[in-house]
mmCIF file of C-alpha atoms and ligand atoms in Angstrom:
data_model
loop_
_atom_site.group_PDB
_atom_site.id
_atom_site.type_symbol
_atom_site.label_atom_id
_atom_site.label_comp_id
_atom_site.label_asym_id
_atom_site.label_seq_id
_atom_site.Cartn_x
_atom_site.Cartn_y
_atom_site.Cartn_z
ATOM 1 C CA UNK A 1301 18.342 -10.921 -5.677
ATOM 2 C CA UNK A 1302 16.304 -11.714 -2.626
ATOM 3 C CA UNK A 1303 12.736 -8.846 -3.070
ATOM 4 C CA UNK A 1304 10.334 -8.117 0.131
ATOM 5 C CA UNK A 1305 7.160 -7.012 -0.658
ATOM 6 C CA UNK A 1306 4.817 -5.150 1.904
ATOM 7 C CA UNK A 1307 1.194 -5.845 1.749
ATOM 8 C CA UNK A 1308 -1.466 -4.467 3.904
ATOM 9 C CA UNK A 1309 -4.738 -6.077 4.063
ATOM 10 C CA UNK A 1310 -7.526 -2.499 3.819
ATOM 11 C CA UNK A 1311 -11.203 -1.987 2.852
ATOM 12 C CA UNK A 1312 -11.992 -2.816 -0.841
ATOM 13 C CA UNK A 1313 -11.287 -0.006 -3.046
ATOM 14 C CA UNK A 1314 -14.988 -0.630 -4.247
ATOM 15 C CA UNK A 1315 -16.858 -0.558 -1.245
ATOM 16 C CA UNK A 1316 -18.751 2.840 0.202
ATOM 17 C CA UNK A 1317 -16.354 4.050 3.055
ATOM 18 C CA UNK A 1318 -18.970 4.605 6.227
ATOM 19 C CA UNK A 1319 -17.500 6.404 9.965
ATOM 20 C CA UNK A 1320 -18.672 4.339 12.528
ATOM 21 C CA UNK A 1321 -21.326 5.836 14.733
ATOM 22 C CA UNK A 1322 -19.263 7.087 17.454
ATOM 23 C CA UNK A 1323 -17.440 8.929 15.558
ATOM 24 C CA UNK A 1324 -13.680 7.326 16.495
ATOM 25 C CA UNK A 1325 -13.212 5.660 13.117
ATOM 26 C CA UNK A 1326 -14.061 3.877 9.602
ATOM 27 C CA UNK A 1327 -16.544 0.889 9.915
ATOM 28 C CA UNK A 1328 -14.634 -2.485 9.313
ATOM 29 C CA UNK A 1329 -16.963 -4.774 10.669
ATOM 30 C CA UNK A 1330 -19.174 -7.121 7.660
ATOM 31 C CA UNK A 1331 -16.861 -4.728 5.003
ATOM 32 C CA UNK A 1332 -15.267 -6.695 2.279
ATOM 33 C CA UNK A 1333 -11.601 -6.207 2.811
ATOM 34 C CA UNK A 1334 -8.806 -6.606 -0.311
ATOM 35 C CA UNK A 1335 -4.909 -6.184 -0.388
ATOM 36 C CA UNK A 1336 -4.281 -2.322 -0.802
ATOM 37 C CA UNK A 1337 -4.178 -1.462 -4.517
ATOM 38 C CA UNK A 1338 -0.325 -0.481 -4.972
ATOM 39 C CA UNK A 1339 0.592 -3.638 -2.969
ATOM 40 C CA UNK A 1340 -0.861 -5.366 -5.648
ATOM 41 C CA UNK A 1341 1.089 -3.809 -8.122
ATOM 42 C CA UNK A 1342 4.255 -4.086 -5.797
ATOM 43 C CA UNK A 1343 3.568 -7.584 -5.842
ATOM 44 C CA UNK A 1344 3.430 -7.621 -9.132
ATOM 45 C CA UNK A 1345 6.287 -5.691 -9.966
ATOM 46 C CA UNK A 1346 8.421 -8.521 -7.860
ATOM 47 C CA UNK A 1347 6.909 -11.399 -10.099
ATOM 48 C CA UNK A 1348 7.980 -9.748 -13.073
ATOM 49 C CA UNK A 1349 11.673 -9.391 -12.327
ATOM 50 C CA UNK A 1350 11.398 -13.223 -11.058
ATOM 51 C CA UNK A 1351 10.332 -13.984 -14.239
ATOM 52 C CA UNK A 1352 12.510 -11.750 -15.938
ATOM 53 C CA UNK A 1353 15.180 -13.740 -14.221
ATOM 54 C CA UNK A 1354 16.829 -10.909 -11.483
ATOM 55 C CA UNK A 1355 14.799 -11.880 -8.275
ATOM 56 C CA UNK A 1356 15.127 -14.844 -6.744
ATOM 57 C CA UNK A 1357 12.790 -14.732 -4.308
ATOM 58 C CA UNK A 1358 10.064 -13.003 -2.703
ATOM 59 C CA UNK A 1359 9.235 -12.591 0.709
ATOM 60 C CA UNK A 1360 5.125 -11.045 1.015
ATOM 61 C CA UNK A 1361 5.104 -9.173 4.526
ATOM 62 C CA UNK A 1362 1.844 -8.181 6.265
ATOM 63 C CA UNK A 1363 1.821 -6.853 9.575
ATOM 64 C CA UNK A 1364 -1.846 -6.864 11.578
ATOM 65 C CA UNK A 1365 -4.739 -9.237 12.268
ATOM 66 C CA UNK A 1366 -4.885 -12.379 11.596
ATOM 67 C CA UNK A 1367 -7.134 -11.798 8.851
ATOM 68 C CA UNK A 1368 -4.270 -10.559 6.906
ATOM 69 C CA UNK A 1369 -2.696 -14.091 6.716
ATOM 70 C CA UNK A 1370 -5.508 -14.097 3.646
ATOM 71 C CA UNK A 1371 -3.521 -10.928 2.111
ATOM 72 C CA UNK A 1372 -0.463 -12.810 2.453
ATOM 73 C CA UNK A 1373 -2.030 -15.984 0.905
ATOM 74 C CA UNK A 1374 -2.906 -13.202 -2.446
ATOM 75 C CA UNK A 1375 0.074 -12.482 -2.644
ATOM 76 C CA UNK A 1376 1.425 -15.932 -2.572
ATOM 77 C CA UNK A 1377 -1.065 -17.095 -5.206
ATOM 78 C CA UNK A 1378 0.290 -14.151 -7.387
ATOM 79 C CA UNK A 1379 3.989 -15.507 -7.427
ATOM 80 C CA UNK A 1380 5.895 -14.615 -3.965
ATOM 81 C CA UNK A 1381 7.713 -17.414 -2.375
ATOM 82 C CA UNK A 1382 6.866 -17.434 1.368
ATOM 83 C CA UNK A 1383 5.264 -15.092 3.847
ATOM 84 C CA UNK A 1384 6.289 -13.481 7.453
ATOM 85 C CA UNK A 1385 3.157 -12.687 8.723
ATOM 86 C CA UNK A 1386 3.409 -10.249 12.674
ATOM 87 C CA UNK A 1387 0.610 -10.326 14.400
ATOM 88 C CA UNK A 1388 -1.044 -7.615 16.115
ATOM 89 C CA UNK A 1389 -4.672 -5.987 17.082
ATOM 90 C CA UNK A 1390 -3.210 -3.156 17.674
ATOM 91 C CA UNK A 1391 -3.595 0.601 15.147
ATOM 92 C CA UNK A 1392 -0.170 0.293 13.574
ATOM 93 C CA UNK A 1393 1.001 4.278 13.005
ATOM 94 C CA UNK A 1394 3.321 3.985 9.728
ATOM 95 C CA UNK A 1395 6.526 4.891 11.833
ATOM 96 C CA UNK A 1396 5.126 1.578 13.811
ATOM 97 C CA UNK A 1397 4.937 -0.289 10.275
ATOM 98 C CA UNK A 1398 8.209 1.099 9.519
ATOM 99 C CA UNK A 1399 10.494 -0.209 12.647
ATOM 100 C CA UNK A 1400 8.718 -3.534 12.140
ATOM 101 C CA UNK A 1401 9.921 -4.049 8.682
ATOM 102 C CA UNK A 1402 13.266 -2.724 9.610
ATOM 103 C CA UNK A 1403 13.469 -5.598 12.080
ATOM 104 C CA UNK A 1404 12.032 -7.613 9.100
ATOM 105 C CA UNK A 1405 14.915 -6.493 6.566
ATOM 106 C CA UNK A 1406 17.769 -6.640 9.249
ATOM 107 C CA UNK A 1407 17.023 -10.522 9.811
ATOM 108 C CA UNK A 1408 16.035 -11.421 6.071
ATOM 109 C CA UNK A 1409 18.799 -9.039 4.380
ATOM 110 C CA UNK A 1410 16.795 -8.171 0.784
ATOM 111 C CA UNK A 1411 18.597 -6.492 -1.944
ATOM 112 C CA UNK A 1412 15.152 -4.594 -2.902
ATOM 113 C CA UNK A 1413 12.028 -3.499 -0.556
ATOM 114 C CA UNK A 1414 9.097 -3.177 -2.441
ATOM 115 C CA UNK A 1415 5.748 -1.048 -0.840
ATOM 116 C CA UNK A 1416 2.707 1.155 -2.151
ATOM 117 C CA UNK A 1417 3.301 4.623 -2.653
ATOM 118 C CA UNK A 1418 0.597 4.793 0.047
ATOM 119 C CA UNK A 1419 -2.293 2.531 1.724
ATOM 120 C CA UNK A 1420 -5.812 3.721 -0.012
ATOM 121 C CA UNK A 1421 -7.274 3.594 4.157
ATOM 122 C CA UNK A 1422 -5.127 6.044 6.024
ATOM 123 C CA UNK A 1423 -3.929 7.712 2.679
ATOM 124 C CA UNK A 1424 -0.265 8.455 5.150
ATOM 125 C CA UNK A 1425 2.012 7.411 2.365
ATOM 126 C CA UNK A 1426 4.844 7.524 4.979
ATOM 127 C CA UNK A 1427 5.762 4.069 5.325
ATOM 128 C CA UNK A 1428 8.270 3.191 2.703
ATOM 129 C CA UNK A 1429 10.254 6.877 3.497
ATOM 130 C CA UNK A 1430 10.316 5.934 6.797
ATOM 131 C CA UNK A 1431 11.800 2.501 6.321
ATOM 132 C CA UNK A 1432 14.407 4.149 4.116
ATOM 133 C CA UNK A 1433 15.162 6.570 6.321
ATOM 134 C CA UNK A 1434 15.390 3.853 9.574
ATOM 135 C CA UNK A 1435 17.593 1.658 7.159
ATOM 136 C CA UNK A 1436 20.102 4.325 5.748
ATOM 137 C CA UNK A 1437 19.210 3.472 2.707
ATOM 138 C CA UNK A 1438 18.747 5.197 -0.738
ATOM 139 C CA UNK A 1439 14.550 5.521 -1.916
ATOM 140 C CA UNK A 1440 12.825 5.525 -5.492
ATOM 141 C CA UNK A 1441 9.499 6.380 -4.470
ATOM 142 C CA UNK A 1442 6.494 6.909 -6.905
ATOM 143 C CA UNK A 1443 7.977 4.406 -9.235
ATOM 144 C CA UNK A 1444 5.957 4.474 -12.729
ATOM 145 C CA UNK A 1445 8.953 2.460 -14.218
ATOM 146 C CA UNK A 1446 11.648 0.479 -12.517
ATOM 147 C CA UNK A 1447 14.675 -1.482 -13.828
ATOM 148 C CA UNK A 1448 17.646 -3.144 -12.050
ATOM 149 C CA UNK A 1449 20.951 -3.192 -14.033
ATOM 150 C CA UNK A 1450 24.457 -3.451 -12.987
ATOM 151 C CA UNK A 1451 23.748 -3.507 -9.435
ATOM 152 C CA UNK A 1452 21.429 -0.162 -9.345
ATOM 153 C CA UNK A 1453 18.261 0.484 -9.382
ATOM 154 C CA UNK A 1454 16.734 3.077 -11.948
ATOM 155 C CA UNK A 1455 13.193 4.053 -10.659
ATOM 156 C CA UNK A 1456 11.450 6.793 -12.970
ATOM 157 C CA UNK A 1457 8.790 8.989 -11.234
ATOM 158 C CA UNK A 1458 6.052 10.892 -12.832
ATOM 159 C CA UNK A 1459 6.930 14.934 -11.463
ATOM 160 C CA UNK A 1460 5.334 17.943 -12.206
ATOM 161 C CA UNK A 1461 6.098 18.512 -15.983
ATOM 162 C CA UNK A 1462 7.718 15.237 -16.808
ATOM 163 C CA UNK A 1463 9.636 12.281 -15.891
ATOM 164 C CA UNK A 1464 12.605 11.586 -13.913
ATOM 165 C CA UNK A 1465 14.673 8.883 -13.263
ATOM 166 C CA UNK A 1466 16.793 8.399 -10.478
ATOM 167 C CA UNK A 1467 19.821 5.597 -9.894
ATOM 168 C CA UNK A 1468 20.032 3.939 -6.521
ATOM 169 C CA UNK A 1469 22.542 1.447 -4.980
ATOM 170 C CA UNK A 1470 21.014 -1.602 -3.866
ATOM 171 C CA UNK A 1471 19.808 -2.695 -1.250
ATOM 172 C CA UNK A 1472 17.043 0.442 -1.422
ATOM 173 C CA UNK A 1473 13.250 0.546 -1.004
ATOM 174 C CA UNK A 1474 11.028 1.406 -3.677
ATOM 175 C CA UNK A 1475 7.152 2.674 -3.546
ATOM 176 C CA UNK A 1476 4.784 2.058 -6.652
ATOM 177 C CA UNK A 1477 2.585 4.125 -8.436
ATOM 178 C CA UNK A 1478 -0.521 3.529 -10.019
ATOM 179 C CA UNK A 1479 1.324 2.732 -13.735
ATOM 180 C CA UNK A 1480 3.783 1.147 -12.569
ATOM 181 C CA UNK A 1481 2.150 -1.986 -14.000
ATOM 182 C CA UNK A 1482 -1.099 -3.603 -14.787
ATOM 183 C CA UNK A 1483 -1.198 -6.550 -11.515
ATOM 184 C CA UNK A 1484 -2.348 -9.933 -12.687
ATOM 185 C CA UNK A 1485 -5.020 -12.180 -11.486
ATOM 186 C CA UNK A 1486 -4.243 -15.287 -9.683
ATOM 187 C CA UNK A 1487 -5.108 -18.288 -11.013
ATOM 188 C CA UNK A 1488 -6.949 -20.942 -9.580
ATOM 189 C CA UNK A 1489 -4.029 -23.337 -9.834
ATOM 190 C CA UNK A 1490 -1.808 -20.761 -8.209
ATOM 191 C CA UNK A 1491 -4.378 -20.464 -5.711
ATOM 192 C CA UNK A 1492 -4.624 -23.540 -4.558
ATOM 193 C CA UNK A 1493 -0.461 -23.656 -4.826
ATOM 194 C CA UNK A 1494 0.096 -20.420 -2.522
ATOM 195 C CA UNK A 1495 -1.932 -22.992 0.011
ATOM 196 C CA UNK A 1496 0.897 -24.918 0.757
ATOM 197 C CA UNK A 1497 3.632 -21.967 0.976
ATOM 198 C CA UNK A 1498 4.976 -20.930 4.102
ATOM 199 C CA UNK A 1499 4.244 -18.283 6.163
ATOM 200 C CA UNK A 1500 6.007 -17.821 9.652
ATOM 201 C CA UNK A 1501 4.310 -16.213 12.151
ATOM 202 C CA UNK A 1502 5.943 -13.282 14.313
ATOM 203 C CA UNK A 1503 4.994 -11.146 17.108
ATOM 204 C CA UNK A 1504 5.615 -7.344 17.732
ATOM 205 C CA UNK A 1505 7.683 -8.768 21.191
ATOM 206 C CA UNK A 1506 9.244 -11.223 19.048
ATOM 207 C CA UNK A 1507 11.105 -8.244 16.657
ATOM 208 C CA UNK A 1508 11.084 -6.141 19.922
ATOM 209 C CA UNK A 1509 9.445 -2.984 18.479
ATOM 210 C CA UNK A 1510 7.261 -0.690 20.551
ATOM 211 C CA UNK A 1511 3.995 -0.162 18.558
ATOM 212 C CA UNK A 1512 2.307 2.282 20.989
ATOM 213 C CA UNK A 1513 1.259 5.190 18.884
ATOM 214 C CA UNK A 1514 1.844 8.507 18.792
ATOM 215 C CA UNK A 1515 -0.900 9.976 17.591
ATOM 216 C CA UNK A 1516 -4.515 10.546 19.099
ATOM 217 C CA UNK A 1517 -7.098 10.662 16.378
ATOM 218 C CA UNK A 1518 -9.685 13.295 17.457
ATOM 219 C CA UNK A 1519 -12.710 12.214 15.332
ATOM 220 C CA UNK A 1520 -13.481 10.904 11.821
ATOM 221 C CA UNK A 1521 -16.912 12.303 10.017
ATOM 222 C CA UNK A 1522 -18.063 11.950 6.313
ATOM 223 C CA UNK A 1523 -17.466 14.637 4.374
ATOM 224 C CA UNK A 1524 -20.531 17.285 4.302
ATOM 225 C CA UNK A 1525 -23.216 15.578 1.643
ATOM 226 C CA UNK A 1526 -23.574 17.714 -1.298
ATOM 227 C CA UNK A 1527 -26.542 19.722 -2.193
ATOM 228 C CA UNK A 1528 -28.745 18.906 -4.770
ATOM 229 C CA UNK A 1529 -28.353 20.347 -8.345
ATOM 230 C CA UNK A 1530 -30.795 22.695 -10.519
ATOM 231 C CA UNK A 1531 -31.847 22.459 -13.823
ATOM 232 C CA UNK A 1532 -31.696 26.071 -15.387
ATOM 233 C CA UNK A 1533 -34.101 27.031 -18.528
ATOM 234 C CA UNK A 1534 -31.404 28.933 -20.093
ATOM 235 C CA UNK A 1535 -27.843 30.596 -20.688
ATOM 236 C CA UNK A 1536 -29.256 33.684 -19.393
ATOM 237 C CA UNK A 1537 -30.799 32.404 -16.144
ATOM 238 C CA UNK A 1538 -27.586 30.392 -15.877
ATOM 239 C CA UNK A 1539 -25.067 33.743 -16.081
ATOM 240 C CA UNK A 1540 -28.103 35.016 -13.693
ATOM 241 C CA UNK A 1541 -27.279 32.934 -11.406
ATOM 242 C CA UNK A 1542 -23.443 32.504 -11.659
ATOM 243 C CA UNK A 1543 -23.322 36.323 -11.131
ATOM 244 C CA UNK A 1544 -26.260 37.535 -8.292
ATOM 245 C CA UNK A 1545 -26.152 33.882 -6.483
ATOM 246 C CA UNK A 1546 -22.876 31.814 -6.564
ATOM 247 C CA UNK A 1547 -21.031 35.266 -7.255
ATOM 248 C CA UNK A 1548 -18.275 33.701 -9.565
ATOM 249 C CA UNK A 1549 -18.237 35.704 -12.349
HETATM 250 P P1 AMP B 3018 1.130 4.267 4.237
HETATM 251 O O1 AMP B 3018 2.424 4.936 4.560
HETATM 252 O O2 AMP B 3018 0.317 3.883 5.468
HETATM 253 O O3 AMP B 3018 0.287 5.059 3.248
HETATM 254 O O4 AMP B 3018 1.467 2.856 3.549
HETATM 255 C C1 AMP B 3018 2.390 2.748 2.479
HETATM 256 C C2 AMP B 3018 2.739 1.287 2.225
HETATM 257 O O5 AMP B 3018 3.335 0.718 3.396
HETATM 258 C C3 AMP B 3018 1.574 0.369 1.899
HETATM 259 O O6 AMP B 3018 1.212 0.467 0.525
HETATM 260 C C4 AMP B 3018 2.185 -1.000 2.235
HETATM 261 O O7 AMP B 3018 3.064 -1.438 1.211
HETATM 262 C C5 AMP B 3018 3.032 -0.674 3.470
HETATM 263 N N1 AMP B 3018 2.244 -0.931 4.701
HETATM 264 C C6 AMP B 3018 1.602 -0.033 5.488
HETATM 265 N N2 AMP B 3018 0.977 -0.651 6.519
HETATM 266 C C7 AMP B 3018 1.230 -1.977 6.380
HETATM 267 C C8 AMP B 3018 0.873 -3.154 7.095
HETATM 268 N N3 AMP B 3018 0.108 -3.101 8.200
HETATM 269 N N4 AMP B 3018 1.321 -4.355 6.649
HETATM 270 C C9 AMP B 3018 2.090 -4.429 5.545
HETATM 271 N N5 AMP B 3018 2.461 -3.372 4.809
HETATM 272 C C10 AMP B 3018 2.050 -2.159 5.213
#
C-alpha cells in the first residue's frame, strides 16, 4: 500500500504570531518555521502502518518555497521514503494546494492520502475535502483512530457526544486530529539517513495547475490587547461590580 503524506512547512506553533506593519499579513521574516503540527502526526501515522507492515511506502509532499525542502527532509528523517517537493513563491489558496496534489496522486496512484485536519497558519482546514472532492474519492476526516483492514479504511472521529467510525474504500484521503497519535522524534541517525533520500523537484507549470488565487485578503490585525485585571477586596465589592459595572448578573 503505497501512503502520500502532505506536509506544509508554517510558523512554529511556539513562536508569538506578529501582523506585519502594513497590515497585508503575518510576519515570516527571522520567524522560526516547523512542519505544521497534524502533518507531523500524519507523518507519523504513515510510519506506523509501515511498521505495522500495510504501507509500503511513503511519499512526503510539500508544495511552496524552497525552504520547505527542510519540511520534506523532517519528514524523511521520521520514516517516509522519498519526497516530491513543487516549487512556488506564490500564496497557495487550499483549492490551489488541492489541484496540485490531485496532479500529485493522478501520476503517483496512492492507495491512502494522508493530511492535517488543518494548517495551524491559515487555520482553512479545506485542503484534504477538497482533494477528496477533486479525486471522487471517499474522506475520513478528523481521524482520532485509523485502521486499514480488508481493503477499507475505518477512520473514527471524535463528534459532538461521542465517537464514530466510518468505513471507506481505498484509495481515500484521510485528515488527522490532534490524538490521532503521539509523533516521534527523529533521530540523529535517521537524520543524517533522510540526507541521502530523494526528493524530485516539480513546478506548478510542470503539473499544469493554475495557482492564481481567488481570494483578496483585505487586512490582517492582532486581536484587540486585553485590558488589565483588578484585584477586588471582597465578595461583596466583587457582586458590586458584576452587577452595577460588567452588568452580568
Ligand atoms: P488547510 O486546508 O490549509 O488548513 O490545510 C490542511 C492540510 O493540507 C495541511 O495540514 C497539510 O497536510 C495540507 N497542506 C496545506 N497546504 C500545504 C502545502 N503548501 N504543502 C503541503 N501540504 C499542504
Amino acid at each position: 500500500m503505497k501512503v502520500l503524506v502532505a506536509v506544509k512547512r508554517v510558523v512554529d506553533y511556539n513562536v508569538k504570531i506578529r501582523v506585519k506593519t502594513d497590515g497585508t499579513d503575518v510576519e515570516t521574516s527571522g520567524v522560526k518555521m516547523s512542519m505544521n503540527p497534524f502533518d507531523e502526526i500524519a507523518v507519523e501515522e504513515a510510519v506506523r502502518l509501515k511498521e505495522a507492515g500495510t504501507a509500503t511506502e511513503i511519499i512526503a509532499v510539500s508544495l511552496g518555497v524552497p525552504q520547505a525542502q527542510e519540511t520534506i527532509r523532517t519528514a524523511l528523517a521520521m520514516g517516509a521514503d522519498r519526497g516530491i517537493h513543487v516549487q512556488t513563491d506564490a500564496v497557495l489558496e487550499p483549492l490551489a494546494v488541492a489541484k496540485l496534489l490531485k496532479a500529485i496522486v493522478d501520476k503517483e496512484s496512492p492507495d491512502l492520502v494522508v493530511l492535517g485536519k488543518q494548517a495551524i497558519d491559515d487555520d482553512s482546514n479545506q485542503t484534504g475535502q477538497m482533494l477528496a472532492a477533486l479525486m471522487g474519492w471517499p474522506q475520513g476526516t478528523f481521524a482520532s483512530k485509523l485502521e486499514i483492514a480488508d481493503g477499507k479504511a475505518n477512520v473514527t472521529r471524535e463528534v459532538d457526544g461521542g465517537l464514530e467510525t466510518v468505513g471507506l474504500n481505498i484509495p481515500c484521503v484521510v485528515t488527522t486530529d490532534l490524538r490521532l497519535n503521539e509523533p516521534r522524534y527523529a533521530s540523529l541517525p535517521n537524520i543524517m539517513k533522510a540526507k541521502k533520500k530523494t526528493i524530485e523537484k516539480l513546478t506548478t507549470d510542470d503539473l499544469c495547475v493554475d495557482v492564481t488565487p481567488r481570494l483578496e485578503v483585505l487586512g490582517v490585525e492582532e486581536p484587540a490587547k486585553r485590558q488589565a485585571g483588578v484585584i477586588v477586596a471582597d465578595v461583596a465589592e466583587l457582586i458590586d461590580k458584576l452587577k452595577n459595572e460588567a452588568k452580568v448578573i
